[in-house]
Coordinates of C-alpha atoms in Angstrom, one line a residue:
Chain A
X1438 CA -24.8 -17.5 -13.7
X1439 CA -25.2 -18.2 -9.9
X1440 CA -23.6 -14.6 -9.0
X1441 CA -23.3 -13.9 -5.4
X1442 CA -23.7 -9.9 -5.8
X1443 CA -22.4 -7.4 -2.9
X1444 CA -22.7 -3.9 -3.6
X1445 CA -19.1 -2.3 -2.6
X1446 CA -19.5 -0.3 0.3
X1447 CA -20.6 3.3 -0.6
X1448 CA -18.2 5.6 1.9
X1449 CA -19.2 9.3 0.3
X1450 CA -22.6 10.4 1.8
X1451 CA -21.5 10.9 5.6
X1452 CA -19.2 13.4 5.3
X1453 CA -21.2 15.6 2.6
X1454 CA -24.5 15.5 5.3
X1455 CA -22.4 16.5 8.3
X1456 CA -20.9 19.6 6.4
X1457 CA -24.5 20.8 5.2
X1458 CA -25.4 20.9 9.2
X1459 CA -23.1 23.5 10.6
X1460 CA -24.1 26.1 8.2
X1461 CA -26.6 28.4 9.8
X1462 CA -24.8 28.3 13.1
X1463 CA -21.1 28.9 11.6
X1464 CA -22.6 31.7 9.7
X1465 CA -23.9 33.3 13.3
X1466 CA -20.8 33.2 14.5
X1467 CA -19.0 34.7 11.4
X1468 CA -21.1 37.8 12.2
X1469 CA -19.7 37.8 15.4
X1470 CA -16.0 37.1 14.5
X1471 CA -16.6 40.1 11.6
X1472 CA -17.6 42.8 15.0
X1473 CA -15.1 41.6 16.8
X1474 CA -12.5 42.4 14.4
X1475 CA -13.8 45.7 13.7
X1476 CA -13.6 46.3 17.3
X1477 CA -10.0 45.4 17.4
X1478 CA -9.5 47.7 14.6
X1479 CA -11.4 50.4 16.5
X1480 CA -9.3 49.9 19.6
X1481 CA -5.6 50.1 17.9
X1482 CA -6.4 53.0 16.2
X1483 CA -8.5 55.3 18.6
X1484 CA -6.7 54.2 21.7
X1485 CA -3.0 56.0 21.5
X1486 CA 0.0 53.6 22.0
X1487 CA 2.2 53.8 25.2
X1488 CA 5.3 53.1 23.1
X1489 CA 6.7 54.5 20.3
X1490 CA 5.4 52.4 17.0
X1491 CA 5.3 52.6 13.7
X1492 CA 2.7 50.6 12.3
X1493 CA -0.2 50.7 14.2
X1494 CA -2.3 52.0 11.3
X1495 CA -0.9 49.2 9.4
X1496 CA -2.2 46.7 12.1
X1497 CA -5.8 48.7 12.6
X1498 CA -6.2 48.4 8.7
X1499 CA -5.6 44.7 8.6
X1500 CA -7.8 44.3 11.7
X1501 CA -10.7 46.5 9.5
X1502 CA -10.6 44.6 6.3
X1503 CA -10.5 41.3 8.0
X1504 CA -13.3 42.3 10.4
X1505 CA -15.1 43.9 7.0
X1506 CA -14.6 40.8 5.0
X1507 CA -16.0 38.4 7.6
X1508 CA -19.2 40.4 7.6
X1509 CA -19.2 40.2 3.8
X1510 CA -18.5 36.3 3.5
X1511 CA -21.4 35.4 6.3
X1512 CA -24.1 37.8 3.9
X1513 CA -22.7 35.8 1.0
X1514 CA -22.9 32.7 2.9
X1515 CA -26.3 33.0 3.0
X1516 CA -26.3 32.1 -0.9
X1517 CA -23.1 30.4 -1.8
X1518 CA -21.7 27.4 -0.1
X1519 CA -18.2 28.4 -0.6
X1520 CA -18.5 31.7 0.9
X1521 CA -20.2 29.6 3.9
X1522 CA -17.3 27.1 4.1
X1523 CA -15.2 30.3 5.9
X1524 CA -17.9 29.6 8.7
X1525 CA -15.7 26.6 10.0
X1526 CA -12.7 28.7 10.9
X1527 CA -15.3 30.9 12.6
X1528 CA -14.6 30.1 16.3
X1529 CA -11.1 30.2 15.5
X1530 CA -11.3 34.0 14.1
X1531 CA -13.5 34.9 17.3
X1532 CA -10.5 33.3 19.2
X1533 CA -7.6 35.1 17.6
X1534 CA -9.4 38.7 17.7
X1535 CA -9.5 38.2 21.5
X1536 CA -6.4 37.0 21.7
X1537 CA -5.1 39.8 19.3
X1538 CA -6.9 42.2 21.6
X1539 CA -5.7 41.1 24.8
X1540 CA -2.1 40.8 23.2
X1541 CA -2.5 44.7 22.1
X1542 CA -3.4 46.1 25.4
X1543 CA -0.8 44.7 27.6
X1544 CA 2.0 45.7 25.4
X1545 CA 1.2 48.5 22.9
X1546 CA -1.6 50.0 24.8
X1547 CA -0.4 50.2 28.7
X1548 CA 3.6 49.0 28.1
X1549 CA 3.2 46.1 31.1
X1550 CA 5.5 43.5 29.7
X1551 CA 9.3 44.2 29.6
X1552 CA 10.9 45.1 26.0
X1553 CA 12.1 43.7 24.1
X1554 CA 11.0 40.1 24.7
X1555 CA 7.1 40.8 24.4
X1556 CA 7.2 42.6 21.0
X1557 CA 3.6 44.3 20.4
X1558 CA 1.2 43.0 17.3
X1559 CA 2.1 46.1 15.3
X1560 CA 6.1 45.4 15.7
X1561 CA 5.4 41.9 14.7
X1562 CA 3.5 43.3 11.7
X1563 CA 6.4 45.4 11.5
X1564 CA 8.6 42.8 10.8
X1565 CA 6.5 41.4 7.3
X1566 CA 5.6 44.8 5.8
X1567 CA 9.5 46.0 6.9
X1568 CA 12.1 43.0 6.1
X1569 CA 9.8 40.9 3.8
X1570 CA 13.0 40.9 1.3
X1571 CA 15.2 39.3 3.9
X1572 CA 12.6 36.8 5.2
X1573 CA 11.6 35.7 1.6
X1574 CA 15.2 35.8 0.9
X1575 CA 15.7 33.1 3.8
X1576 CA 12.5 31.1 3.4
X1577 CA 13.4 30.6 -0.3
X1578 CA 17.3 29.6 0.9
X1579 CA 15.9 27.4 3.5
X1580 CA 13.3 25.6 1.1
X1581 CA 16.0 25.6 -1.7
X1582 CA 18.5 24.1 0.5
X1583 CA 15.4 21.2 2.4
X1584 CA 14.2 20.3 -0.9
X1585 CA 17.6 19.4 -2.3
X1586 CA 18.8 17.6 0.7
X1587 CA 15.6 15.9 1.1
X1588 CA 15.2 14.5 -2.4
X1589 CA 18.6 13.3 -2.4
X1590 CA 18.4 11.8 0.8
X1591 CA 14.8 10.1 -0.1
X1592 CA 16.5 8.6 -3.2
X1593 CA 19.5 7.1 -1.7
X1594 CA 17.7 6.1 1.2
X1595 CA 15.2 4.5 -1.0
X1596 CA 17.7 2.9 -3.2
X1597 CA 19.3 1.2 0.0
X1598 CA 16.1 0.2 1.6
X1599 CA 14.9 -1.7 -1.4
X1600 CA 18.0 -2.9 -2.0
X1601 CA 18.7 -4.0 1.9
X1602 CA 14.8 -5.6 2.1
X1603 CA 16.1 -7.5 -1.2
X1604 CA 19.2 -8.5 -1.6
X1605 CA 20.8 -11.2 1.3
X1606 CA 24.5 -9.8 -0.4
X1607 CA 23.7 -6.1 0.2
X1608 CA 22.0 -6.7 3.8
X1609 CA 25.3 -8.5 4.8
X1610 CA 27.5 -5.3 4.0
X1611 CA 25.0 -2.6 4.8
X1612 CA 23.4 -4.0 7.6
X1613 CA 26.0 -3.8 10.3
X1614 CA 27.2 -0.1 8.7
X1615 CA 23.4 0.8 9.3
X1616 CA 23.1 -0.6 13.0
X1617 CA 26.3 1.3 14.3
X1618 CA 26.0 4.4 12.1
X1619 CA 22.6 5.1 11.5
X1620 CA 21.6 5.9 15.2
X1621 CA 23.9 8.6 15.1
X1622 CA 22.1 12.2 15.0
X1623 CA 23.1 13.7 11.7
X1624 CA 23.9 16.5 13.6
X1625 CA 26.9 15.2 15.0
X1626 CA 28.2 15.1 11.8
X1627 CA 27.9 18.5 11.6
X1628 CA 31.6 19.9 12.1
X1629 CA 33.3 16.7 10.4
X1630 CA 31.1 17.8 7.5
X1631 CA 31.9 21.6 7.5
X1632 CA 35.3 20.4 7.4
X1633 CA 34.9 18.4 4.4
X1634 CA 32.7 19.9 2.3
X1635 CA 33.7 23.0 0.2
X1636 CA 31.0 25.0 1.2
X1637 CA 28.6 25.2 3.9
X1638 CA 25.6 24.5 1.6
X1639 CA 27.3 21.3 0.0
X1640 CA 27.9 20.5 4.2
X1641 CA 24.6 21.3 4.9
X1642 CA 22.8 19.7 2.1
X1643 CA 24.8 16.3 3.0
X1644 CA 23.8 16.4 6.2
X1645 CA 20.0 16.7 5.3
X1646 CA 20.1 13.9 3.1
X1647 CA 21.8 12.1 5.6
X1648 CA 19.0 13.0 8.1
X1649 CA 16.7 11.7 5.9
X1650 CA 18.3 8.6 4.1
X1651 CA 18.5 7.0 7.4
X1652 CA 14.7 6.3 8.5
X1653 CA 13.8 5.9 4.9
X1654 CA 16.4 3.2 4.1
X1655 CA 14.9 1.4 7.6
X1656 CA 11.4 1.8 6.9
X1657 CA 11.6 1.2 3.3
X1658 CA 13.9 -2.1 4.3
X1659 CA 11.4 -3.2 6.3
X1660 CA 9.0 -2.7 4.4
X1661 CA 10.4 -4.9 1.3
X1662 CA 11.7 -7.4 3.7
X1663 CA 8.2 -7.9 5.0
X1664 CA 6.5 -8.4 1.6
X1665 CA 4.4 -11.8 1.9
X1666 CA 6.0 -14.4 -0.1
X1667 CA 2.7 -15.6 -1.7
X1668 CA 2.7 -12.1 -3.5
X1669 CA 5.9 -13.1 -5.1
X1670 CA 4.9 -16.8 -5.8
X1671 CA 1.7 -15.2 -7.6
X1672 CA 3.5 -12.9 -9.6
X1673 CA 6.3 -15.8 -10.3
X1674 CA 3.7 -18.5 -11.8
X1675 CA 2.8 -15.5 -13.9
X1676 CA 5.8 -15.5 -15.5
X1677 CA 7.3 -12.1 -13.9
X1678 CA 11.2 -11.1 -13.8
X1679 CA 13.2 -10.0 -11.2
X1680 CA 12.6 -6.9 -12.3
X1681 CA 8.5 -6.8 -12.2
X1682 CA 9.1 -8.3 -8.6
X1683 CA 10.9 -5.4 -7.4
X1684 CA 9.4 -2.5 -9.5
X1685 CA 5.6 -4.2 -9.5
X1686 CA 5.4 -6.1 -6.2
X1687 CA 8.1 -5.6 -3.8
X1688 CA 8.0 -1.5 -3.9
X1689 CA 4.3 -0.9 -4.0
X1690 CA 3.5 -3.8 -1.5
X1691 CA 6.2 -1.5 1.2
X1692 CA 5.2 2.0 -0.1
X1693 CA 3.2 2.6 3.3
X1694 CA 6.1 1.9 5.1
X1695 CA 7.9 4.2 2.8
X1696 CA 6.0 6.8 3.8
X1697 CA 6.4 6.2 7.3
X1698 CA 9.8 6.6 6.3
X1699 CA 9.6 9.8 4.3
X1700 CA 7.5 11.7 7.6
X1701 CA 10.3 10.5 10.2
X1702 CA 12.7 11.6 7.3
X1703 CA 11.4 14.6 6.6
X1704 CA 10.9 15.9 10.4
X1705 CA 14.3 15.4 11.1
X1706 CA 15.7 17.2 8.0
X1707 CA 13.9 19.9 9.6
X1708 CA 15.7 19.8 12.7
X1709 CA 19.5 19.4 10.8
X1710 CA 18.2 22.1 8.8
X1711 CA 18.1 24.5 11.4
X1712 CA 20.9 23.9 13.2
X1713 CA 23.3 23.6 10.0
X1714 CA 22.0 27.3 9.4
X1715 CA 22.4 28.4 12.9
X1716 CA 26.1 27.4 12.6
X1717 CA 27.4 27.6 9.6
X1718 CA 25.3 28.5 6.5
X1719 CA 25.3 32.2 6.1
X1720 CA 21.4 32.3 4.7
X1721 CA 18.0 30.4 5.7
X1722 CA 15.5 31.1 8.5
X1723 CA 18.0 29.2 10.7
X1724 CA 20.6 32.0 10.4
X1725 CA 17.8 34.6 10.4
X1726 CA 16.9 33.4 14.1
X1727 CA 20.5 33.4 14.8
X1728 CA 21.1 36.9 13.4
X1729 CA 17.8 38.3 15.1
X1730 CA 18.7 37.2 18.2
X1731 CA 22.2 38.7 18.0
X1732 CA 20.1 42.1 17.6
X1733 CA 17.9 41.0 20.1
X1734 CA 15.0 42.0 17.4
X1735 CA 12.5 39.6 19.3
X1736 CA 9.7 40.5 16.8
X1737 CA 11.5 39.1 13.9
X1738 CA 12.6 36.1 15.6
X1739 CA 9.0 35.2 16.5
X1740 CA 8.2 36.7 12.9
X1741 CA 11.0 33.9 11.6
X1742 CA 9.7 31.4 13.8
X1743 CA 6.1 31.7 12.2
X1744 CA 7.4 31.6 8.9
X1745 CA 9.7 28.4 9.6
X1746 CA 6.4 26.8 10.8
X1747 CA 4.4 27.8 8.0
X1748 CA 7.1 26.1 6.0
X1749 CA 7.2 23.1 7.9
X1750 CA 3.6 22.4 8.0
X1751 CA 3.4 23.3 4.5
X1752 CA 6.2 20.8 3.7
X1753 CA 4.2 18.1 5.7
X1754 CA 1.1 18.7 3.9
X1755 CA 2.4 18.3 0.7
X1756 CA 3.5 14.9 1.5
X1757 CA 0.1 14.0 3.0
X1758 CA -1.5 14.7 -0.6
X1759 CA 1.5 12.5 -2.5
X1760 CA 0.8 9.6 0.2
X1761 CA -3.3 10.1 -0.1
X1762 CA -2.5 10.0 -4.0
X1763 CA -0.3 7.2 -4.2
X1764 CA -1.8 5.3 -1.5
X1765 CA -5.7 5.8 -2.4
X1766 CA -6.1 2.2 -2.2
X1767 CA -5.7 2.0 1.5
X1768 CA -8.7 4.1 1.9
X1769 CA -11.3 2.0 4.0
X1770 CA -8.3 -0.4 4.7
X1771 CA -6.4 1.1 7.0
X1772 CA -7.5 4.0 10.0
X1773 CA -5.4 7.1 9.2
Chain B
X734 CA -25.0 -18.1 -17.7
X735 CA -21.8 -16.0 -19.4
X736 CA -20.8 -16.6 -22.8
X737 CA -18.8 -19.6 -22.9
X738 CA -17.6 -19.4 -26.6
X739 CA -14.2 -17.4 -25.5
X740 CA -12.2 -19.4 -27.9
X741 CA -13.1 -22.5 -29.4
X742 CA -12.1 -25.3 -27.2
X743 CA -9.6 -27.0 -29.3
X744 CA -7.3 -24.2 -29.1
X745 CA -6.5 -24.6 -25.7
X746 CA -6.8 -28.4 -24.7
X747 CA -5.1 -29.3 -22.0
X748 CA -1.4 -30.0 -21.1
X749 CA -0.3 -33.7 -20.4
X750 CA 1.4 -34.0 -16.8
X751 CA 3.7 -36.7 -15.7
X752 CA 5.2 -36.9 -12.2
X753 CA 7.6 -39.6 -12.1
X754 CA 9.0 -40.6 -8.6
X755 CA 9.3 -37.8 -6.8
X756 CA 10.9 -37.3 -3.6
X757 CA 11.1 -34.0 -1.5
X758 CA 11.5 -32.7 1.8
X759 CA 12.6 -29.7 3.8
X760 CA 15.5 -28.9 6.5
X761 CA 13.6 -28.4 9.7
X762 CA 16.2 -27.4 12.5
X763 CA 18.6 -29.2 11.2
X764 CA 16.5 -32.8 10.3
X765 CA 15.3 -33.6 7.1
X766 CA 11.6 -33.8 7.4
X767 CA 10.5 -35.9 4.3
X768 CA 7.4 -34.7 2.8
X769 CA 6.8 -36.4 -0.5
X770 CA 8.1 -40.3 -1.1
X771 CA 8.2 -41.6 -4.3
X772 CA 5.6 -39.9 -5.5
X773 CA 4.4 -40.6 -9.7
X774 CA 1.2 -40.0 -11.4
X775 CA 0.0 -38.8 -14.7
X776 CA -2.7 -36.8 -16.2
X777 CA -3.9 -37.0 -19.6
X778 CA -4.8 -33.6 -21.6
X779 CA -8.5 -32.2 -20.2
X780 CA -8.3 -34.8 -17.2
X781 CA -9.5 -32.9 -14.1
X782 CA -7.3 -35.2 -10.8
X783 CA -8.1 -34.4 -7.4
X784 CA -5.7 -34.8 -4.8
X785 CA -7.3 -36.0 -1.3
X786 CA -5.2 -36.3 1.8
X787 CA -4.4 -35.7 5.3
X788 CA -3.9 -32.2 6.5
X789 CA -0.3 -31.3 5.9
X790 CA 0.6 -34.2 4.1
X791 CA 2.4 -32.8 1.3
X792 CA -0.3 -31.9 -1.2
X793 CA 0.3 -28.5 -1.7
X794 CA 4.5 -28.9 -2.1
X795 CA 3.5 -31.4 -4.9
X796 CA 1.2 -28.4 -6.3
X797 CA 4.3 -25.7 -5.9
X798 CA 6.6 -28.4 -7.7
X799 CA 4.6 -28.8 -10.6
X800 CA 3.4 -25.2 -10.9
X801 CA 7.6 -24.6 -10.7
X802 CA 8.1 -22.8 -7.6
X803 CA 10.4 -25.5 -6.5
X804 CA 12.4 -27.9 -7.5
X805 CA 12.0 -31.5 -6.3
X806 CA 15.1 -33.3 -4.5
X807 CA 14.6 -36.4 -6.8
X808 CA 12.4 -37.5 -9.8
X809 CA 11.4 -36.0 -12.7
X810 CA 8.2 -33.7 -13.7
X811 CA 6.6 -33.5 -17.2
X812 CA 4.6 -31.5 -18.6
X813 CA 3.7 -32.6 -22.3
X814 CA 7.0 -34.4 -22.3
X815 CA 9.3 -31.3 -21.1
X816 CA 10.7 -31.1 -17.9
X817 CA 9.4 -28.4 -15.4
X818 CA 12.8 -25.9 -14.7
X819 CA 10.6 -22.8 -13.7
X820 CA 7.2 -21.4 -13.5
X821 CA 5.2 -20.3 -16.4
X822 CA 2.0 -19.0 -17.5
X823 CA 0.8 -22.1 -19.0
X824 CA 0.5 -23.7 -15.5
X825 CA -1.1 -20.8 -13.5
X826 CA -1.6 -21.4 -9.5
X827 CA -4.9 -20.5 -7.5
X828 CA -4.2 -20.4 -3.9
X829 CA -6.6 -20.9 -1.3
X830 CA -6.0 -17.4 0.0
X831 CA -6.7 -15.3 -3.2
X832 CA -3.3 -13.3 -2.8
X833 CA -4.5 -10.1 -4.7
X834 CA -2.5 -6.9 -4.9
X835 CA -4.5 -4.8 -2.7
X836 CA -3.0 -1.5 -4.5
X837 CA -4.3 -2.8 -7.6
X838 CA -8.1 -3.0 -8.8
X839 CA -9.6 -6.2 -9.7
X840 CA -8.9 -5.4 -13.3
X841 CA -5.5 -4.4 -12.8
X842 CA -5.1 -7.6 -10.8
X843 CA -6.8 -9.6 -13.4
X844 CA -4.4 -8.4 -16.0
X845 CA -1.2 -9.3 -14.6
X846 CA -0.2 -12.1 -16.0
X847 CA -0.5 -10.1 -19.5
X848 CA 1.4 -7.3 -17.8
X849 CA 4.3 -9.6 -17.1
X850 CA 4.6 -10.8 -21.0
X851 CA 4.3 -7.1 -22.1
X852 CA 1.0 -8.7 -23.7
X853 CA -1.1 -6.1 -22.2
X854 CA -1.4 -3.6 -24.5
X855 CA -2.6 -5.4 -27.4
X856 CA -4.5 -8.2 -25.2
X857 CA -6.6 -5.9 -23.3
X858 CA -10.0 -7.5 -24.3
X859 CA -8.8 -10.9 -22.6
X860 CA -8.9 -9.3 -19.2
X861 CA -12.4 -8.1 -19.8
X862 CA -13.6 -11.9 -21.0
X863 CA -12.3 -13.5 -18.2
X864 CA -13.8 -11.1 -15.6
X865 CA -17.1 -11.8 -17.1
X866 CA -16.4 -15.6 -17.3
X867 CA -16.3 -15.3 -13.5
X868 CA -18.8 -12.6 -13.3
X869 CA -16.7 -9.6 -12.1
X870 CA -17.1 -7.3 -14.9
X871 CA -18.7 -4.7 -12.9
X872 CA -16.2 -4.9 -10.0
X873 CA -13.3 -4.2 -12.9
X874 CA -12.4 -0.7 -11.1
X875 CA -13.1 -2.2 -7.3
X876 CA -10.6 -2.8 -4.9
X877 CA -9.6 -6.2 -3.1
X878 CA -11.0 -4.9 0.1
X879 CA -14.2 -4.2 -1.4
X880 CA -14.4 -7.8 -2.3
X881 CA -16.1 -10.4 -0.5
X882 CA -14.3 -13.4 -0.3
X883 CA -15.9 -15.5 -3.0
X884 CA -15.4 -12.5 -5.2
X885 CA -11.8 -12.2 -4.4
X886 CA -11.4 -16.1 -5.4
X887 CA -13.1 -15.3 -8.1
X888 CA -10.8 -12.3 -9.3
X889 CA -7.6 -14.8 -8.3
X890 CA -9.8 -17.3 -10.9
X891 CA -9.9 -14.7 -13.7
X892 CA -6.1 -13.7 -13.0
X893 CA -5.4 -17.2 -13.8
X894 CA -7.7 -17.8 -16.8
X895 CA -6.2 -14.8 -18.3
X896 CA -3.5 -16.3 -19.2
X897 CA -5.5 -19.3 -21.4
X898 CA -3.3 -22.0 -18.9
X899 CA -3.0 -25.6 -20.2
X900 CA -2.5 -26.5 -17.1
X901 CA -4.9 -25.2 -14.1
X902 CA -3.3 -25.9 -10.5
X903 CA -5.6 -25.2 -7.6
X904 CA -4.5 -25.3 -4.0
X905 CA -7.5 -25.4 -1.9
X906 CA -9.2 -22.5 -3.8
X907 CA -12.7 -23.1 -2.0
X908 CA -11.3 -23.8 1.4
X909 CA -11.8 -21.0 2.9
X910 CA -15.5 -19.8 1.5
X911 CA -18.6 -20.1 3.3
X912 CA -20.7 -23.1 2.2
X913 CA -23.1 -21.5 -0.2
X914 CA -20.6 -19.6 -2.1
X915 CA -18.4 -22.8 -2.3
X916 CA -20.8 -24.6 -3.9
X917 CA -21.8 -22.3 -6.2
X918 CA -18.0 -21.8 -7.3
X919 CA -17.9 -25.6 -7.8
X920 CA -20.6 -25.6 -10.3
X921 CA -18.3 -22.6 -11.8
X922 CA -15.2 -24.4 -11.9
X923 CA -17.1 -27.5 -13.6
X924 CA -18.7 -25.3 -16.0
X925 CA -14.9 -23.4 -16.8
X926 CA -13.1 -26.7 -17.1
X927 CA -15.6 -28.3 -19.7
X928 CA -15.6 -24.8 -21.4
X929 CA -12.0 -24.5 -21.5
X930 CA -10.8 -27.7 -21.9
X931 CA -7.8 -27.5 -19.5
X932 CA -6.4 -29.9 -17.3
X933 CA -7.0 -29.5 -13.6
X934 CA -4.7 -30.5 -10.7
X935 CA -6.6 -29.7 -7.4
X936 CA -6.1 -30.0 -4.0
X937 CA -8.9 -30.2 -1.7
X938 CA -9.5 -31.5 2.2
X939 CA -13.2 -32.2 1.2
X940 CA -13.9 -35.5 -0.1
X941 CA -17.6 -34.8 -1.4
X942 CA -15.5 -31.6 -3.7
X943 CA -13.2 -34.0 -4.9
X944 CA -15.9 -36.6 -6.1
X945 CA -18.1 -33.8 -7.5
X946 CA -15.5 -32.0 -9.5
X947 CA -13.0 -34.8 -10.6
X948 CA -12.3 -37.3 -13.1
X949 CA -10.1 -39.1 -11.1
X950 CA -9.4 -38.6 -7.1
X951 CA -6.0 -39.5 -5.9
X952 CA -5.9 -40.3 -2.0
X953 CA -2.8 -39.8 0.0
X954 CA -1.2 -40.9 2.9
X955 CA -0.3 -38.9 5.7
X956 CA 3.4 -37.4 5.9
X957 CA 5.8 -38.6 4.0
X958 CA 2.8 -38.6 1.2
X959 CA 2.5 -41.7 -0.7
X960 CA -0.2 -43.0 -3.0
X961 CA -2.6 -44.8 -1.4
X962 CA -5.4 -44.7 -4.2
X963 CA -6.2 -43.8 -7.6
X964 CA -10.3 -43.7 -7.5
X965 CA -11.8 -43.0 -11.0
X966 CA -15.1 -41.3 -11.1
X967 CA -17.1 -41.8 -14.4
X968 CA -20.0 -40.0 -13.7
X969 CA -21.6 -37.2 -15.9
X970 CA -21.9 -33.6 -15.4
X971 CA -23.3 -31.8 -13.1
X972 CA -23.2 -34.6 -10.6
X973 CA -25.5 -35.0 -7.9
X974 CA -24.2 -35.3 -4.2
X975 CA -26.6 -38.2 -3.5
X976 CA -25.7 -40.3 -6.7
X977 CA -25.3 -43.8 -5.0
X978 CA -21.9 -44.6 -7.2
X979 CA -20.5 -40.8 -5.8
X980 CA -21.6 -42.0 -2.1
X981 CA -19.9 -45.3 -2.6
X982 CA -16.8 -43.8 -3.9
X983 CA -17.4 -41.2 -0.8
X984 CA -17.2 -44.1 1.6
X985 CA -14.4 -45.5 -0.1
X986 CA -12.4 -42.2 0.1
X987 CA -13.1 -41.7 3.9
X988 CA -12.0 -45.4 4.5
X989 CA -8.7 -44.8 3.0
X990 CA -8.6 -41.7 4.7
X991 CA -8.9 -43.9 8.1
X992 CA -12.3 -42.4 8.9
X993 CA -14.4 -45.3 7.7
X994 CA -15.7 -46.5 10.7
X995 CA -17.5 -43.0 11.7
X996 CA -19.6 -42.7 8.6

């Protein structure tokens, strides 16, 4: 056998080495961060507040626990790789300690910034310690609404996209509709949707589904339409049925496009979610923002914004994970 | 060498091919562009027929018709006296590009023909055998982008062989390989053909390749393609490039292709 052997490229070695390199340096910085956070605790607890605040003790306690924890992690990090991994975020922890210090001084301690627009760190903490039930409930309702709308929209958009890419007959009817109606922002349907649907929840679900479905349908369509005919030829000569061509050739080949569509759909679904909750739905983070603003409770608003940011970034991260899993074959083929 | 005793040769004898008065062409900017004109040829079971002709003369079109991917405008295509009405896994094409599915591993690419027919569960060993036959068993779990050009073309050959084809249709299968890989794969093609006994219909631009591999070399004219000559190459395998008979045939073939004076 005359085999022209070539090893498959080995891609794993570089990253591991780089991670090991950082270790001693970050551990030193971890100690710095720990000391700084202990300093924050001392500042918060020892310096009397200029404003009347409830949660100064809690904030000090959090800073104390964090500082001590970081110092302990730095010690354990000498022996354990897992603890040393915290060292990667040490520069951020240092920066955050400095930022919180500055924030604490200009608000709670010296009262330099006007209230209620610039609440102190402890007022921020208070939002989570005192209003976590309402905030958690809002988060849950937002997530449920978003997931429901996104799932429906993704399913519908995907099916429409595949049908458009596959069948010229479907394309003839759907394409003009998509061209005209598709670019309309989903929020433009809001008044109509709240009028047509029996509940604001179902109206919002519809709008989120709409916002998701359009980009996904367009991207899936272009993905399916762009599949090389040679891929079909190969499968056809091997006896593939049309069903096989769609499910096992067209869809996997279009999947990178589908994921671009999913990311775009998720992004626009966030926008619709917030607007819908502000305008009609009586729960959720958008509603909470509106409610907090009505009471001039700016700390609550910032608190809700942070929760919303974390929710959105978590959902995006989950979608990235799903893509990494389904499109693992693209590794080394495409620069992400 | 890998084991040749994959199956007794007589159980997968080649198919007989009968191409009768084929006309074919395409609509191009409103005009009709004739590509094949009154093409007739026969291949006996187990024969290796090479189609040689100028670039773009319509050889690949003929292969698509034989594969059943397109239907001819006029004429008949018979494989074992049965009219070709569509693709069939017994007539497998190996294209110039390997066209492996990038989202499937080599093994899953090779198993495609069994999967389409729902035979994969009972016949997994056939995939392993075919990969062994082309020397890729160690790369079963690799993805196509991790393979060299030669390895990818072997994988596509394995994907064809899994189906135990009776007629193997090769559309310039070695056209894009570097010359060393090409020489190695030419030897392997001869070996596989002799071991498995299928009929081969191969399009190539390479006169020498045609003469090295085939029993018969059919020379086509420029478009619309007509058959200009049917050369039979009656030499034992393995053949040597500098065999005097082969050199004589090469001169003849090149002459037919209009390159006689330069050689």
